mmCIF file of C-alpha atoms in Angstrom:
data_model
loop_
_atom_site.group_PDB
_atom_site.id
_atom_site.type_symbol
_atom_site.label_atom_id
_atom_site.label_comp_id
_atom_site.label_asym_id
_atom_site.label_seq_id
_atom_site.Cartn_x
_atom_site.Cartn_y
_atom_site.Cartn_z
ATOM 1 C CA TRP A 1 82.261 -28.194 0.443
ATOM 2 C CA ASN A 2 86.091 -28.444 2.031
ATOM 3 C CA GLY A 3 85.622 -30.439 4.987
ATOM 4 C CA TRP A 4 85.828 -27.247 7.045
ATOM 5 C CA ASN A 5 89.297 -26.696 5.987
ATOM 6 C CA PRO A 6 90.314 -23.304 7.038
ATOM 7 C CA GLU A 7 93.234 -23.213 4.920
ATOM 8 C CA GLU A 8 90.887 -23.693 1.536
ATOM 9 C CA HIS A 9 88.821 -21.393 -0.357
ATOM 10 C CA ARG A 10 89.596 -18.159 1.480
ATOM 11 C CA MET A 11 87.306 -15.002 0.656
ATOM 12 C CA LYS A 12 89.166 -12.045 -0.709
ATOM 13 C CA ASP A 13 88.259 -8.430 -1.289
ATOM 14 C CA GLU A 14 89.855 -8.057 -4.553
ATOM 15 C CA ASN A 15 88.625 -4.668 -5.792
ATOM 16 C CA GLY A 16 89.064 -3.365 -2.069
ATOM 17 C CA ASP A 17 85.185 -2.059 -1.949
ATOM 18 C CA GLY A 18 84.649 -3.553 1.697
ATOM 19 C CA VAL A 19 83.165 -6.909 0.274
ATOM 20 C CA TRP A 20 84.559 -10.042 0.541
ATOM 21 C CA GLU A 21 83.579 -12.759 -2.456
ATOM 22 C CA LEU A 22 84.376 -16.324 -2.948
ATOM 23 C CA LYS A 23 82.931 -18.471 -6.184
ATOM 24 C CA LEU A 24 82.970 -21.769 -5.845
ATOM 25 C CA ARG A 25 81.364 -24.501 -7.852
ATOM 26 C CA VAL A 26 78.730 -26.699 -5.667
ATOM 27 C CA GLU A 27 76.126 -29.260 -6.699
ATOM 28 C CA LYS A 28 72.915 -28.386 -7.860
ATOM 29 C CA GLY A 29 70.247 -30.265 -5.303
ATOM 30 C CA GLY A 30 72.683 -30.018 -2.206
ATOM 31 C CA GLU A 31 72.312 -28.501 1.347
ATOM 32 C CA TYR A 32 75.508 -26.932 2.611
ATOM 33 C CA GLN A 33 76.221 -25.812 5.757
ATOM 34 C CA TYR A 34 78.758 -23.012 6.283
ATOM 35 C CA GLN A 35 80.081 -20.616 8.773
ATOM 36 C CA PHE A 36 82.844 -17.483 8.312
ATOM 37 C CA LEU A 37 86.124 -17.935 9.881
ATOM 38 C CA ILE A 38 87.389 -14.586 10.722
ATOM 39 C CA ASN A 39 91.190 -14.021 11.251
ATOM 40 C CA GLY A 40 91.347 -17.585 11.450
ATOM 41 C CA LYS A 41 90.287 -17.578 14.845
ATOM 42 C CA LYS A 42 86.606 -17.040 15.044
ATOM 43 C CA TRP A 43 83.809 -18.791 13.376
ATOM 44 C CA ILE A 44 80.419 -16.980 12.790
ATOM 45 C CA PRO A 45 77.537 -18.027 10.711
ATOM 46 C CA ASP A 46 76.191 -15.836 8.142
ATOM 47 C CA PRO A 47 74.378 -12.881 9.996
ATOM 48 C CA ASN A 48 72.178 -12.601 6.317
ATOM 49 C CA ALA A 49 71.629 -16.187 5.546
ATOM 50 C CA PRO A 50 67.536 -16.987 6.483
ATOM 51 C CA LEU A 51 68.263 -20.327 7.194
ATOM 52 C CA LYS A 52 70.599 -22.104 10.050
ATOM 53 C CA VAL A 53 70.766 -25.217 12.296
ATOM 54 C CA GLU A 54 72.776 -26.226 15.184
ATOM 55 C CA ASP A 55 76.125 -27.217 14.962
ATOM 56 C CA GLY A 56 76.552 -29.655 17.082
ATOM 57 C CA PHE A 57 78.982 -27.864 19.312
ATOM 58 C CA GLY A 58 77.043 -24.961 21.098
ATOM 59 C CA GLY A 59 76.586 -22.906 17.763
ATOM 60 C CA THR A 60 74.840 -22.338 14.893
ATOM 61 C CA ASN A 61 75.652 -23.115 11.297
ATOM 62 C CA SER A 62 74.112 -21.176 8.209
ATOM 63 C CA VAL A 63 72.297 -23.130 5.180
ATOM 64 C CA LEU A 64 72.636 -22.977 1.529
ATOM 65 C CA ASN A 65 70.253 -24.760 -0.296
ATOM 66 C CA ILE A 66 70.847 -25.173 -4.016
#
């Protein structure tokens, strides 16, 4: 949804409850692959995502189907 640009769509913990969140509008019927970027250095798949695929670089992307 942002071309893997680490400067766009940053998650925030606005109320300080330890839950980092982000709201995006995405197209219905789409499949979206994603990872989390931690401290601008480490990419990790969503540990709670039920769907995952190989990312082509030796890692794993999480998958969100809308």
